[in-house]
mmCIF file of C-alpha atoms in Angstrom:
data_model
loop_
_atom_site.group_PDB
_atom_site.id
_atom_site.type_symbol
_atom_site.label_atom_id
_atom_site.label_comp_id
_atom_site.label_asym_id
_atom_site.label_seq_id
_atom_site.Cartn_x
_atom_site.Cartn_y
_atom_site.Cartn_z
ATOM 1 C CA MET A 1 -5.270 69.923 -20.715
ATOM 2 C CA HIS A 2 -6.295 66.276 -20.062
ATOM 3 C CA ARG A 3 -9.353 65.923 -17.786
ATOM 4 C CA THR A 4 -7.402 63.699 -15.367
ATOM 5 C CA GLY A 5 -4.841 66.466 -14.924
ATOM 6 C CA LEU A 6 -7.575 69.010 -14.326
ATOM 7 C CA LEU A 7 -9.133 66.800 -11.670
ATOM 8 C CA PHE A 8 -5.748 66.418 -9.968
ATOM 9 C CA VAL A 9 -5.241 70.181 -9.886
ATOM 10 C CA PHE A 10 -8.681 70.727 -8.368
ATOM 11 C CA LEU A 11 -8.256 67.974 -5.760
ATOM 12 C CA SER A 12 -4.832 69.386 -4.878
ATOM 13 C CA SER A 13 -6.432 72.698 -4.026
ATOM 14 C CA ILE A 14 -8.829 70.927 -1.653
ATOM 15 C CA VAL A 15 -6.036 68.967 0.029
ATOM 16 C CA LEU A 16 -3.949 72.074 0.624
ATOM 17 C CA GLY A 17 -6.928 73.702 2.333
ATOM 18 C CA SER A 18 -8.200 77.250 2.339
ATOM 19 C CA ALA A 19 -6.270 78.377 5.425
ATOM 20 C CA VAL A 20 -3.257 79.338 3.306
ATOM 21 C CA ASP A 21 -5.173 80.410 0.214
ATOM 22 C CA TRP A 22 -5.866 83.968 -0.942
ATOM 23 C CA PRO A 23 -9.199 83.378 -2.708
ATOM 24 C CA GLN A 24 -10.501 86.951 -2.928
ATOM 25 C CA LEU A 25 -9.457 90.580 -2.707
ATOM 26 C CA LEU A 26 -7.552 91.227 0.565
ATOM 27 C CA GLY A 27 -7.336 87.554 1.445
ATOM 28 C CA PRO A 28 -9.541 84.920 3.094
ATOM 29 C CA ASP A 29 -11.170 87.325 5.564
ATOM 30 C CA ARG A 30 -10.985 90.431 3.333
ATOM 31 C CA ASN A 31 -8.753 92.207 5.864
ATOM 32 C CA GLY A 32 -5.340 92.095 4.161
ATOM 33 C CA THR A 33 -3.996 89.625 6.725
ATOM 34 C CA TYR A 34 -1.768 86.623 5.986
ATOM 35 C CA SER A 35 -2.028 83.735 8.432
ATOM 36 C CA GLY A 36 -0.068 81.002 6.671
ATOM 37 C CA LYS A 37 3.416 79.649 7.215
ATOM 38 C CA ASP A 38 6.196 81.851 8.579
ATOM 39 C CA LEU A 39 7.890 84.012 5.963
ATOM 40 C CA ASN A 40 11.472 84.872 5.120
ATOM 41 C CA LEU A 41 11.559 88.668 5.057
ATOM 42 C CA ASP A 42 15.304 88.977 5.554
ATOM 43 C CA TRP A 43 16.266 89.459 1.928
ATOM 44 C CA PRO A 44 19.667 89.893 0.288
ATOM 45 C CA ASN A 45 20.406 93.211 -1.408
ATOM 46 C CA ASN A 46 18.990 91.972 -4.712
ATOM 47 C CA GLY A 47 15.708 91.028 -3.038
ATOM 48 C CA PRO A 48 13.773 87.788 -2.602
ATOM 49 C CA LYS A 49 13.841 84.990 -5.160
ATOM 50 C CA ARG A 50 11.573 85.317 -8.178
ATOM 51 C CA LEU A 51 10.176 81.925 -9.168
ATOM 52 C CA TRP A 52 8.517 82.906 -12.429
ATOM 53 C CA SER A 53 6.814 85.630 -14.433
ATOM 54 C CA ASN A 54 3.998 85.514 -16.959
ATOM 55 C CA PRO A 55 2.839 88.211 -19.407
ATOM 56 C CA VAL A 56 -0.488 89.880 -18.632
ATOM 57 C CA GLY A 57 -2.487 92.646 -20.231
ATOM 58 C CA LYS A 58 -4.176 95.759 -18.939
ATOM 59 C CA GLY A 59 -6.150 96.182 -15.747
ATOM 60 C CA TRP A 60 -5.894 96.630 -11.988
ATOM 61 C CA SER A 61 -7.553 93.382 -10.962
ATOM 62 C CA SER A 62 -5.552 91.498 -8.327
ATOM 63 C CA PRO A 63 -4.460 87.849 -8.454
ATOM 64 C CA VAL A 64 -6.289 85.302 -6.300
ATOM 65 C CA VAL A 65 -5.090 81.868 -5.251
ATOM 66 C CA SER A 66 -6.635 78.499 -4.428
ATOM 67 C CA GLY A 67 -4.312 75.563 -3.836
ATOM 68 C CA GLU A 68 -1.969 75.286 -6.814
ATOM 69 C CA GLN A 69 -4.022 77.622 -9.017
ATOM 70 C CA VAL A 70 -3.664 81.379 -9.381
ATOM 71 C CA ILE A 71 -6.335 83.333 -11.246
ATOM 72 C CA ILE A 72 -5.499 86.585 -13.022
ATOM 73 C CA PHE A 73 -8.111 88.793 -14.729
ATOM 74 C CA HIS A 74 -6.827 91.162 -17.425
ATOM 75 C CA ARG A 75 -7.471 92.654 -20.839
ATOM 76 C CA ASP A 76 -5.592 91.932 -24.048
ATOM 77 C CA GLY A 77 -6.737 93.962 -27.042
ATOM 78 C CA GLY A 78 -10.477 93.499 -27.449
ATOM 79 C CA GLU A 79 -10.895 90.738 -24.894
ATOM 80 C CA GLU A 80 -11.228 90.464 -21.122
ATOM 81 C CA ILE A 81 -9.421 87.306 -20.047
ATOM 82 C CA ILE A 82 -9.806 85.122 -16.977
ATOM 83 C CA GLN A 83 -6.643 83.037 -16.857
ATOM 84 C CA CYS A 84 -5.690 80.169 -14.563
ATOM 85 C CA LEU A 85 -1.997 79.436 -13.981
ATOM 86 C CA LYS A 86 -0.112 76.897 -11.930
ATOM 87 C CA THR A 87 1.347 78.527 -8.815
ATOM 88 C CA THR A 88 4.595 76.568 -8.937
ATOM 89 C CA ASP A 89 5.784 77.515 -12.428
ATOM 90 C CA GLY A 90 3.263 79.914 -14.012
ATOM 91 C CA ARG A 91 2.170 77.363 -16.593
ATOM 92 C CA GLU A 92 -1.269 78.045 -18.071
ATOM 93 C CA ILE A 93 -3.980 75.597 -16.990
ATOM 94 C CA TRP A 94 -6.866 77.259 -18.811
ATOM 95 C CA LYS A 95 -7.988 80.579 -20.257
ATOM 96 C CA ALA A 96 -11.476 81.974 -20.810
ATOM 97 C CA SER A 97 -12.175 85.208 -22.687
ATOM 98 C CA TYR A 98 -15.020 87.357 -23.941
ATOM 99 C CA PRO A 99 -15.335 90.648 -25.875
ATOM 100 C CA ALA A 100 -14.265 93.721 -23.870
ATOM 101 C CA GLU A 101 -16.554 96.676 -24.474
ATOM 102 C CA TYR A 102 -15.405 99.166 -21.850
ATOM 103 C CA VAL A 103 -13.796 102.419 -23.026
ATOM 104 C CA ASP A 104 -12.403 104.670 -20.307
ATOM 105 C CA GLY A 105 -13.720 108.193 -20.679
ATOM 106 C CA TYR A 106 -10.679 109.700 -18.940
ATOM 107 C CA GLY A 107 -8.042 107.878 -20.964
ATOM 108 C CA PHE A 108 -6.917 105.660 -18.096
ATOM 109 C CA GLU A 109 -6.693 101.872 -18.007
ATOM 110 C CA ASP A 110 -9.503 100.103 -19.849
ATOM 111 C CA GLY A 111 -8.869 96.686 -18.296
ATOM 112 C CA PRO A 112 -10.844 95.117 -15.435
ATOM 113 C CA ARG A 113 -10.648 96.788 -12.025
ATOM 114 C CA ALA A 114 -12.474 94.274 -9.822
ATOM 115 C CA THR A 115 -10.753 91.204 -8.389
ATOM 116 C CA PRO A 116 -12.352 87.755 -8.905
ATOM 117 C CA ALA A 117 -13.506 85.625 -5.984
ATOM 118 C CA ILE A 118 -12.878 81.883 -5.788
ATOM 119 C CA HIS A 119 -15.423 79.846 -3.868
ATOM 120 C CA GLY A 120 -15.436 76.061 -4.066
ATOM 121 C CA ASN A 121 -14.970 75.042 -7.686
ATOM 122 C CA LYS A 122 -16.164 78.384 -9.050
ATOM 123 C CA VAL A 123 -14.553 81.707 -10.024
ATOM 124 C CA TYR A 124 -16.740 84.830 -9.967
ATOM 125 C CA SER A 125 -15.583 87.908 -11.887
ATOM 126 C CA HIS A 126 -16.875 91.432 -12.471
ATOM 127 C CA GLY A 127 -15.668 93.102 -15.663
ATOM 128 C CA ALA A 128 -15.025 96.770 -16.324
ATOM 129 C CA ASN A 129 -18.277 97.026 -18.305
ATOM 130 C CA GLY A 130 -20.346 95.384 -15.558
ATOM 131 C CA ASP A 131 -20.343 91.812 -16.860
ATOM 132 C CA VAL A 132 -20.612 89.242 -14.056
ATOM 133 C CA ARG A 133 -19.416 85.748 -14.907
ATOM 134 C CA CYS A 134 -19.008 82.396 -13.194
ATOM 135 C CA ASN A 135 -16.411 79.946 -14.489
ATOM 136 C CA GLU A 136 -15.593 76.473 -13.270
ATOM 137 C CA LEU A 137 -12.273 76.620 -11.403
ATOM 138 C CA SER A 138 -11.037 73.213 -12.517
ATOM 139 C CA THR A 139 -11.721 73.660 -16.248
ATOM 140 C CA GLY A 140 -12.561 77.306 -16.994
ATOM 141 C CA ARG A 141 -15.946 76.287 -18.406
ATOM 142 C CA LEU A 142 -18.470 79.153 -18.339
ATOM 143 C CA LEU A 143 -21.327 78.268 -15.991
ATOM 144 C CA TRP A 144 -23.317 81.505 -16.263
ATOM 145 C CA ASN A 145 -22.958 85.158 -17.142
ATOM 146 C CA LEU A 146 -24.993 88.295 -16.566
ATOM 147 C CA ALA A 147 -24.824 91.671 -18.310
ATOM 148 C CA ALA A 148 -25.475 93.461 -15.020
ATOM 149 C CA LYS A 149 -24.983 96.967 -16.412
ATOM 150 C CA LYS A 150 -27.876 96.508 -18.804
ATOM 151 C CA LYS A 151 -30.095 94.417 -16.533
ATOM 152 C CA PHE A 152 -29.932 96.840 -13.599
ATOM 153 C CA ASN A 153 -29.656 100.087 -15.564
ATOM 154 C CA ALA A 154 -26.314 100.869 -13.944
ATOM 155 C CA PRO A 155 -24.124 103.778 -15.088
ATOM 156 C CA ASN A 156 -20.406 103.335 -15.794
ATOM 157 C CA GLY A 157 -19.354 105.750 -13.079
ATOM 158 C CA PHE A 158 -16.063 107.546 -13.569
ATOM 159 C CA PHE A 159 -13.878 104.515 -14.339
ATOM 160 C CA GLY A 160 -16.199 101.639 -15.153
ATOM 161 C CA PHE A 161 -17.239 98.957 -12.678
ATOM 162 C CA GLY A 162 -14.752 98.070 -9.969
ATOM 163 C CA SER A 163 -16.423 96.588 -6.888
ATOM 164 C CA SER A 164 -15.026 93.097 -6.269
ATOM 165 C CA PRO A 165 -17.551 90.312 -5.580
ATOM 166 C CA ILE A 166 -17.844 88.554 -2.244
ATOM 167 C CA VAL A 167 -19.506 85.152 -1.776
ATOM 168 C CA THR A 168 -21.547 84.161 1.264
ATOM 169 C CA ASP A 169 -24.410 81.751 1.947
ATOM 170 C CA GLY A 170 -24.896 80.758 -1.683
ATOM 171 C CA LYS A 171 -24.950 84.341 -2.933
ATOM 172 C CA VAL A 172 -22.587 86.638 -4.837
ATOM 173 C CA LEU A 173 -22.852 90.161 -3.418
ATOM 174 C CA LEU A 174 -21.944 93.216 -5.513
ATOM 175 C CA ASN A 175 -22.182 96.999 -5.413
ATOM 176 C CA ILE A 176 -23.483 97.520 -8.942
ATOM 177 C CA GLY A 177 -25.075 100.974 -8.548
ATOM 178 C CA GLY A 178 -28.204 100.019 -10.481
ATOM 179 C CA THR A 179 -31.657 101.585 -10.497
ATOM 180 C CA PRO A 180 -34.259 101.478 -9.173
ATOM 181 C CA ASP A 181 -33.201 100.280 -5.712
ATOM 182 C CA ALA A 182 -30.433 98.069 -7.099
ATOM 183 C CA SER A 183 -27.337 99.714 -5.718
ATOM 184 C CA ILE A 184 -26.493 96.413 -4.014
ATOM 185 C CA ILE A 185 -27.427 93.044 -5.510
ATOM 186 C CA ALA A 186 -27.235 89.379 -4.531
ATOM 187 C CA LEU A 187 -27.009 86.707 -7.229
ATOM 188 C CA ASN A 188 -27.492 82.979 -6.797
ATOM 189 C CA THR A 189 -24.031 81.377 -6.990
ATOM 190 C CA ALA A 190 -25.288 78.389 -8.992
ATOM 191 C CA THR A 191 -27.440 80.180 -11.561
ATOM 192 C CA GLY A 192 -26.624 83.920 -11.534
ATOM 193 C CA LYS A 193 -30.307 84.703 -10.968
ATOM 194 C CA LEU A 194 -31.175 87.732 -8.859
ATOM 195 C CA VAL A 195 -31.967 86.822 -5.252
ATOM 196 C CA TRP A 196 -32.517 90.345 -3.970
ATOM 197 C CA LYS A 197 -31.666 93.967 -4.681
ATOM 198 C CA ALA A 198 -31.406 96.836 -2.231
ATOM 199 C CA PHE A 199 -30.644 100.498 -1.634
ATOM 200 C CA SER A 200 -30.370 103.515 -3.929
ATOM 201 C CA ASP A 201 -26.919 104.988 -4.502
ATOM 202 C CA GLU A 202 -24.265 105.009 -7.184
ATOM 203 C CA ALA A 203 -21.584 102.350 -7.077
ATOM 204 C CA SER A 204 -18.157 102.986 -5.627
ATOM 205 C CA TYR A 205 -14.880 101.162 -6.193
ATOM 206 C CA SER A 206 -14.916 99.848 -2.647
ATOM 207 C CA SER A 207 -15.524 96.136 -2.155
ATOM 208 C CA PRO A 208 -17.842 94.790 0.563
ATOM 209 C CA SER A 209 -16.857 92.870 3.682
ATOM 210 C CA VAL A 210 -18.936 90.243 5.492
ATOM 211 C CA ALA A 211 -18.715 89.417 9.201
ATOM 212 C CA ARG A 212 -20.801 88.473 12.192
ATOM 213 C CA ILE A 213 -21.386 91.711 14.079
ATOM 214 C CA ALA A 214 -23.353 91.847 17.341
ATOM 215 C CA GLY A 215 -24.425 88.258 16.706
ATOM 216 C CA THR A 216 -25.819 89.046 13.237
ATOM 217 C CA LYS A 217 -24.198 88.343 9.872
ATOM 218 C CA GLN A 218 -23.801 91.676 8.097
ATOM 219 C CA ALA A 219 -22.462 92.684 4.703
ATOM 220 C CA ILE A 220 -20.829 96.103 4.964
ATOM 221 C CA PHE A 221 -20.779 98.182 1.777
ATOM 222 C CA PHE A 222 -19.223 101.570 1.161
ATOM 223 C CA THR A 223 -21.259 102.851 -1.770
ATOM 224 C CA ARG A 224 -20.520 106.166 -3.420
ATOM 225 C CA MET A 225 -21.930 108.222 -0.555
ATOM 226 C CA ASN A 226 -22.913 105.840 2.246
ATOM 227 C CA VAL A 227 -21.667 103.143 4.577
ATOM 228 C CA VAL A 228 -24.429 100.530 4.481
ATOM 229 C CA SER A 229 -25.019 97.318 6.427
ATOM 230 C CA VAL A 230 -27.149 94.730 4.618
ATOM 231 C CA SER A 231 -28.473 91.369 5.718
ATOM 232 C CA PRO A 232 -26.966 88.865 3.234
ATOM 233 C CA SER A 233 -29.977 86.582 3.573
ATOM 234 C CA ASP A 234 -32.658 88.970 2.303
ATOM 235 C CA GLY A 235 -31.110 92.362 1.490
ATOM 236 C CA LYS A 236 -32.708 94.154 4.418
ATOM 237 C CA ILE A 237 -30.892 97.389 5.292
ATOM 238 C CA LEU A 238 -29.765 96.999 8.903
ATOM 239 C CA TRP A 239 -28.190 100.450 9.258
ATOM 240 C CA LYS A 240 -26.588 103.152 7.159
ATOM 241 C CA ASP A 241 -24.693 106.407 7.557
ATOM 242 C CA ARG A 242 -23.605 108.994 5.041
ATOM 243 C CA LEU A 243 -19.894 109.264 4.202
ATOM 244 C CA ALA A 244 -19.547 111.399 1.108
ATOM 245 C CA PRO A 245 -16.725 113.237 -0.690
ATOM 246 C CA ASN A 246 -16.937 117.016 -0.908
ATOM 247 C CA ILE A 247 -16.573 117.025 -4.685
ATOM 248 C CA HIS A 248 -18.419 115.189 -7.440
ATOM 249 C CA THR A 249 -15.350 113.977 -9.359
ATOM 250 C CA SER A 250 -14.218 111.511 -6.717
ATOM 251 C CA VAL A 251 -14.146 107.846 -5.851
ATOM 252 C CA ALA A 252 -14.364 105.695 -2.739
ATOM 253 C CA ALA A 253 -12.170 102.634 -3.122
ATOM 254 C CA ALA A 254 -10.914 101.337 0.255
ATOM 255 C CA ALA A 255 -12.854 98.361 1.614
ATOM 256 C CA PRO A 256 -14.528 98.661 5.027
ATOM 257 C CA LEU A 257 -12.548 97.095 7.872
ATOM 258 C CA ILE A 258 -14.270 95.154 10.641
ATOM 259 C CA ALA A 259 -12.846 94.446 14.095
ATOM 260 C CA GLY A 260 -15.381 92.802 16.390
ATOM 261 C CA ASN A 261 -18.337 95.191 16.429
ATOM 262 C CA ARG A 262 -16.247 98.089 15.122
ATOM 263 C CA VAL A 263 -16.576 99.136 11.481
ATOM 264 C CA PHE A 264 -14.026 101.505 9.916
ATOM 265 C CA ALA A 265 -14.389 103.236 6.551
ATOM 266 C CA THR A 266 -12.274 105.847 4.803
ATOM 267 C CA ALA A 267 -12.075 107.832 1.579
ATOM 268 C CA SER A 268 -10.257 110.899 0.341
ATOM 269 C CA TYR A 269 -11.678 114.026 -1.409
ATOM 270 C CA GLY A 270 -12.841 115.475 1.911
ATOM 271 C CA ALA A 271 -14.830 112.406 3.019
ATOM 272 C CA GLY A 272 -12.326 111.433 5.700
ATOM 273 C CA ALA A 273 -12.612 108.450 8.019
ATOM 274 C CA VAL A 274 -15.245 107.156 10.422
ATOM 275 C CA LEU A 275 -15.428 104.464 13.099
ATOM 276 C CA PHE A 276 -18.761 102.917 14.079
ATOM 277 C CA GLU A 277 -19.807 100.711 16.959
ATOM 278 C CA ALA A 278 -22.313 98.530 15.145
ATOM 279 C CA GLY A 279 -25.280 96.684 16.564
ATOM 280 C CA LYS A 280 -27.854 94.396 14.988
ATOM 281 C CA SER A 281 -29.898 97.191 13.449
ATOM 282 C CA SER A 282 -28.092 100.423 14.250
ATOM 283 C CA ALA A 283 -24.617 101.920 14.484
ATOM 284 C CA LYS A 284 -23.147 104.570 16.754
ATOM 285 C CA LYS A 285 -20.469 106.874 15.375
ATOM 286 C CA ILE A 286 -17.394 106.745 17.658
ATOM 287 C CA TRP A 287 -15.303 109.319 15.787
ATOM 288 C CA SER A 288 -14.928 110.859 12.359
ATOM 289 C CA ASN A 289 -12.526 113.373 10.814
ATOM 290 C CA ASP A 290 -10.487 114.146 7.722
ATOM 291 C CA ASP A 291 -7.158 114.327 9.558
ATOM 292 C CA SER A 292 -6.416 110.795 10.762
ATOM 293 C CA LEU A 293 -6.475 108.470 7.758
ATOM 294 C CA SER A 294 -8.114 109.573 4.515
ATOM 295 C CA SER A 295 -7.252 106.932 1.939
ATOM 296 C CA GLN A 296 -7.713 107.585 -1.746
ATOM 297 C CA TYR A 297 -7.764 103.957 -2.864
ATOM 298 C CA THR A 298 -5.753 101.620 -0.605
ATOM 299 C CA THR A 299 -7.219 99.531 2.217
ATOM 300 C CA GLY A 300 -5.415 99.522 5.551
ATOM 301 C CA VAL A 301 -4.925 96.674 8.003
ATOM 302 C CA ILE A 302 -5.767 96.358 11.702
ATOM 303 C CA LYS A 303 -3.471 94.930 14.370
ATOM 304 C CA ASP A 304 -3.727 95.164 18.158
ATOM 305 C CA GLY A 305 -6.089 98.107 18.171
ATOM 306 C CA HIS A 306 -4.215 100.110 15.521
ATOM 307 C CA ILE A 307 -4.817 100.760 11.825
ATOM 308 C CA TYR A 308 -1.933 100.967 9.367
ATOM 309 C CA GLY A 309 -2.767 102.696 6.094
ATOM 310 C CA PHE A 310 -2.034 105.535 3.682
ATOM 311 C CA HIS A 311 -3.291 109.063 4.272
ATOM 312 C CA GLY A 312 -3.683 111.444 1.314
ATOM 313 C CA ARG A 313 -4.071 111.470 -2.443
ATOM 314 C CA VAL A 314 -1.541 110.318 -5.021
ATOM 315 C CA ASP A 315 -2.769 112.670 -7.754
ATOM 316 C CA THR A 316 -2.595 116.009 -5.936
ATOM 317 C CA GLY A 317 -1.196 117.712 -2.857
ATOM 318 C CA PRO A 318 1.655 116.410 -0.698
ATOM 319 C CA ARG A 319 2.841 112.826 -1.004
ATOM 320 C CA PRO A 320 0.622 110.356 0.890
ATOM 321 C CA GLN A 321 1.910 109.215 4.271
ATOM 322 C CA LEU A 322 1.941 105.703 5.654
ATOM 323 C CA ARG A 323 0.390 106.046 9.087
ATOM 324 C CA CYS A 324 -0.376 104.180 12.264
ATOM 325 C CA ILE A 325 -3.473 105.405 14.087
ATOM 326 C CA GLU A 326 -5.369 104.227 17.137
ATOM 327 C CA LEU A 327 -8.552 102.477 16.096
ATOM 328 C CA ASP A 328 -10.628 103.719 19.028
ATOM 329 C CA THR A 329 -9.630 107.392 18.813
ATOM 330 C CA GLY A 330 -8.138 108.132 15.396
ATOM 331 C CA LYS A 331 -5.021 109.472 17.120
ATOM 332 C CA VAL A 332 -1.996 109.424 14.811
ATOM 333 C CA LYS A 333 0.856 107.446 16.389
ATOM 334 C CA TRP A 334 3.347 107.899 13.540
ATOM 335 C CA SER A 335 3.539 109.052 9.920
ATOM 336 C CA ASN A 336 6.114 108.152 7.300
ATOM 337 C CA SER A 337 6.545 109.740 3.874
ATOM 338 C CA ARG A 338 9.447 107.550 2.728
ATOM 339 C CA VAL A 339 7.222 104.707 1.564
ATOM 340 C CA ASP A 340 5.353 105.300 -1.680
ATOM 341 C CA CYS A 341 1.592 104.716 -1.585
ATOM 342 C CA GLY A 342 0.571 101.143 -2.169
ATOM 343 C CA ALA A 343 -1.182 97.956 -1.086
ATOM 344 C CA ILE A 344 -0.579 96.575 2.413
ATOM 345 C CA ILE A 345 -0.491 93.020 3.738
ATOM 346 C CA LEU A 346 -0.163 92.258 7.453
ATOM 347 C CA ALA A 347 1.982 89.183 8.146
ATOM 348 C CA ARG A 348 2.461 88.516 11.870
ATOM 349 C CA ASN A 349 4.263 91.624 13.144
ATOM 350 C CA LYS A 350 5.273 92.909 9.722
ATOM 351 C CA LEU A 351 3.740 95.092 7.055
ATOM 352 C CA ILE A 352 4.472 94.097 3.456
ATOM 353 C CA VAL A 353 3.782 96.948 1.051
ATOM 354 C CA LEU A 354 3.666 96.751 -2.747
ATOM 355 C CA THR A 355 3.998 100.378 -3.783
ATOM 356 C CA GLN A 356 2.476 101.987 -6.865
ATOM 357 C CA SER A 357 6.028 102.457 -8.156
ATOM 358 C CA GLY A 358 6.700 98.689 -8.055
ATOM 359 C CA GLN A 359 8.732 98.440 -4.857
ATOM 360 C CA LEU A 360 8.292 95.740 -2.226
ATOM 361 C CA VAL A 361 8.810 97.170 1.255
ATOM 362 C CA THR A 362 8.747 95.607 4.720
ATOM 363 C CA LEU A 363 8.139 97.510 7.961
ATOM 364 C CA ASP A 364 7.273 96.768 11.570
ATOM 365 C CA ALA A 365 3.593 96.715 12.474
ATOM 366 C CA LYS A 366 4.209 98.526 15.751
ATOM 367 C CA PRO A 367 2.620 101.728 17.077
ATOM 368 C CA GLU A 368 6.007 102.972 18.345
ATOM 369 C CA SER A 369 7.833 103.074 15.007
ATOM 370 C CA PRO A 370 7.836 101.430 11.557
ATOM 371 C CA GLY A 371 11.476 100.439 12.116
ATOM 372 C CA ARG A 372 13.903 99.755 9.304
ATOM 373 C CA ILE A 373 12.571 100.309 5.784
ATOM 374 C CA HIS A 374 13.970 98.023 3.102
ATOM 375 C CA PRO A 375 12.593 98.724 -0.425
ATOM 376 C CA ILE A 376 13.259 96.341 -3.327
ATOM 377 C CA GLN A 377 12.196 97.039 -6.931
ATOM 378 C CA ILE A 378 10.224 94.062 -8.248
ATOM 379 C CA LEU A 379 7.857 95.501 -10.896
ATOM 380 C CA GLY A 380 7.211 98.523 -13.090
ATOM 381 C CA ASP A 381 5.196 101.525 -11.977
ATOM 382 C CA LYS A 382 1.525 102.609 -12.093
ATOM 383 C CA ILE A 383 0.413 99.714 -9.904
ATOM 384 C CA ARG A 384 -3.025 99.776 -8.278
ATOM 385 C CA SER A 385 -3.428 96.008 -7.852
ATOM 386 C CA HIS A 386 -3.226 94.340 -4.468
ATOM 387 C CA PRO A 387 -0.834 91.373 -4.271
ATOM 388 C CA ALA A 388 -1.873 87.909 -3.107
ATOM 389 C CA LEU A 389 0.125 86.008 -0.471
ATOM 390 C CA ALA A 390 -0.606 82.289 -0.255
ATOM 391 C CA ASN A 391 1.463 79.473 1.239
ATOM 392 C CA GLY A 392 4.531 81.717 1.401
ATOM 393 C CA LEU A 393 4.326 82.761 -2.258
ATOM 394 C CA LEU A 394 3.658 86.383 -3.194
ATOM 395 C CA PHE A 395 1.832 87.024 -6.476
ATOM 396 C CA ALA A 396 2.010 90.599 -7.779
ATOM 397 C CA ARG A 397 1.305 92.304 -11.098
ATOM 398 C CA ASP A 398 1.687 95.490 -13.042
ATOM 399 C CA THR A 399 0.170 96.051 -16.500
ATOM 400 C CA ARG A 400 2.764 93.877 -18.236
ATOM 401 C CA GLN A 401 3.495 90.860 -16.088
ATOM 402 C CA LEU A 402 2.414 88.722 -13.171
ATOM 403 C CA ILE A 403 5.294 87.531 -10.995
ATOM 404 C CA CYS A 404 5.659 84.962 -8.239
ATOM 405 C CA ILE A 405 8.067 85.783 -5.389
ATOM 406 C CA ASP A 406 9.217 83.090 -2.972
ATOM 407 C CA LEU A 407 8.954 84.290 0.643
ATOM 408 C CA ARG A 408 9.055 80.807 2.186
ATOM 409 C CA LYS A 409 11.546 80.032 4.911
#
């Protein structure tokens, strides 16, 4: 693509502004909440309008959006591919690839699990084999890369590396699960050099959240067996508490949710859920149990003092239930088994769910009742990727295609 065109695309993303972008996993504030223009969720029987589709390869990495660029991270044959497309028509702007070395020991997907993060004119990605890379957003040019698995002596875990990066204060934060004392790392955004490393625990598939809590900026990680608060500036552990599954063959994948000074974390496999009241250097446990909302892999959303999320496992036992629970008490307000497990976006007073079976569902985000349920088939099945919702456009993928759905009024 001509350099003038690339510059135009990049400047367009700045003009549009980040308020309507979806630059990282779970959106701008990593809470699954859409705050852009009003949406049209009153669809005809055949569903909302599909603007375009584009072939993609393997993986569960989610799309991310900045301005008129959507980034998708996937695997095709022996390569992991970071691909930049135009949001309006799906046209390729650039593509960067490198050899894919990960082999899944359980025979599942061998594509990337972690979702890239866009920050400024850079895209940060974390491959299934632990490779961390920084590409220029406007051109795709590789700025730096780090073989983090080797450098930090980090094991593959059960399904490779899957913690999505988060960027704050000139650092890329990751749960890499390295040793010694390199469970959590911070890399310089400009160079990829290690700034600090902290804690000792295996990596999970949960991605960190960053917020100002009790007047102090904190990065909240859910590692394999602990909820950990870290100071992003220097890696100091501010507080931690154990939250561990009852069995070894398990994962923690839902991201921590932050509401003011409250921190919520959940996992399945007997770990359950916990709510903390966090301070600057300590946290008080408000409640914990395995009955309210034990999520195997999906992250819930918070609205008006209630959490909406999926309770239960998809691979065993009864079908997971979509639930509404009180944040402060864990009390279950309603449960619904009609909606298949999936990824949730909060948009005003509505929940938009992309189910693992490829259905798009809308419900009411109300503690009284989910209201009318209207499922529409938009993709194939076996979906673990979270959709992106930016400027009224929904970007969703399975392991064959990325699609763009028009939800604009």
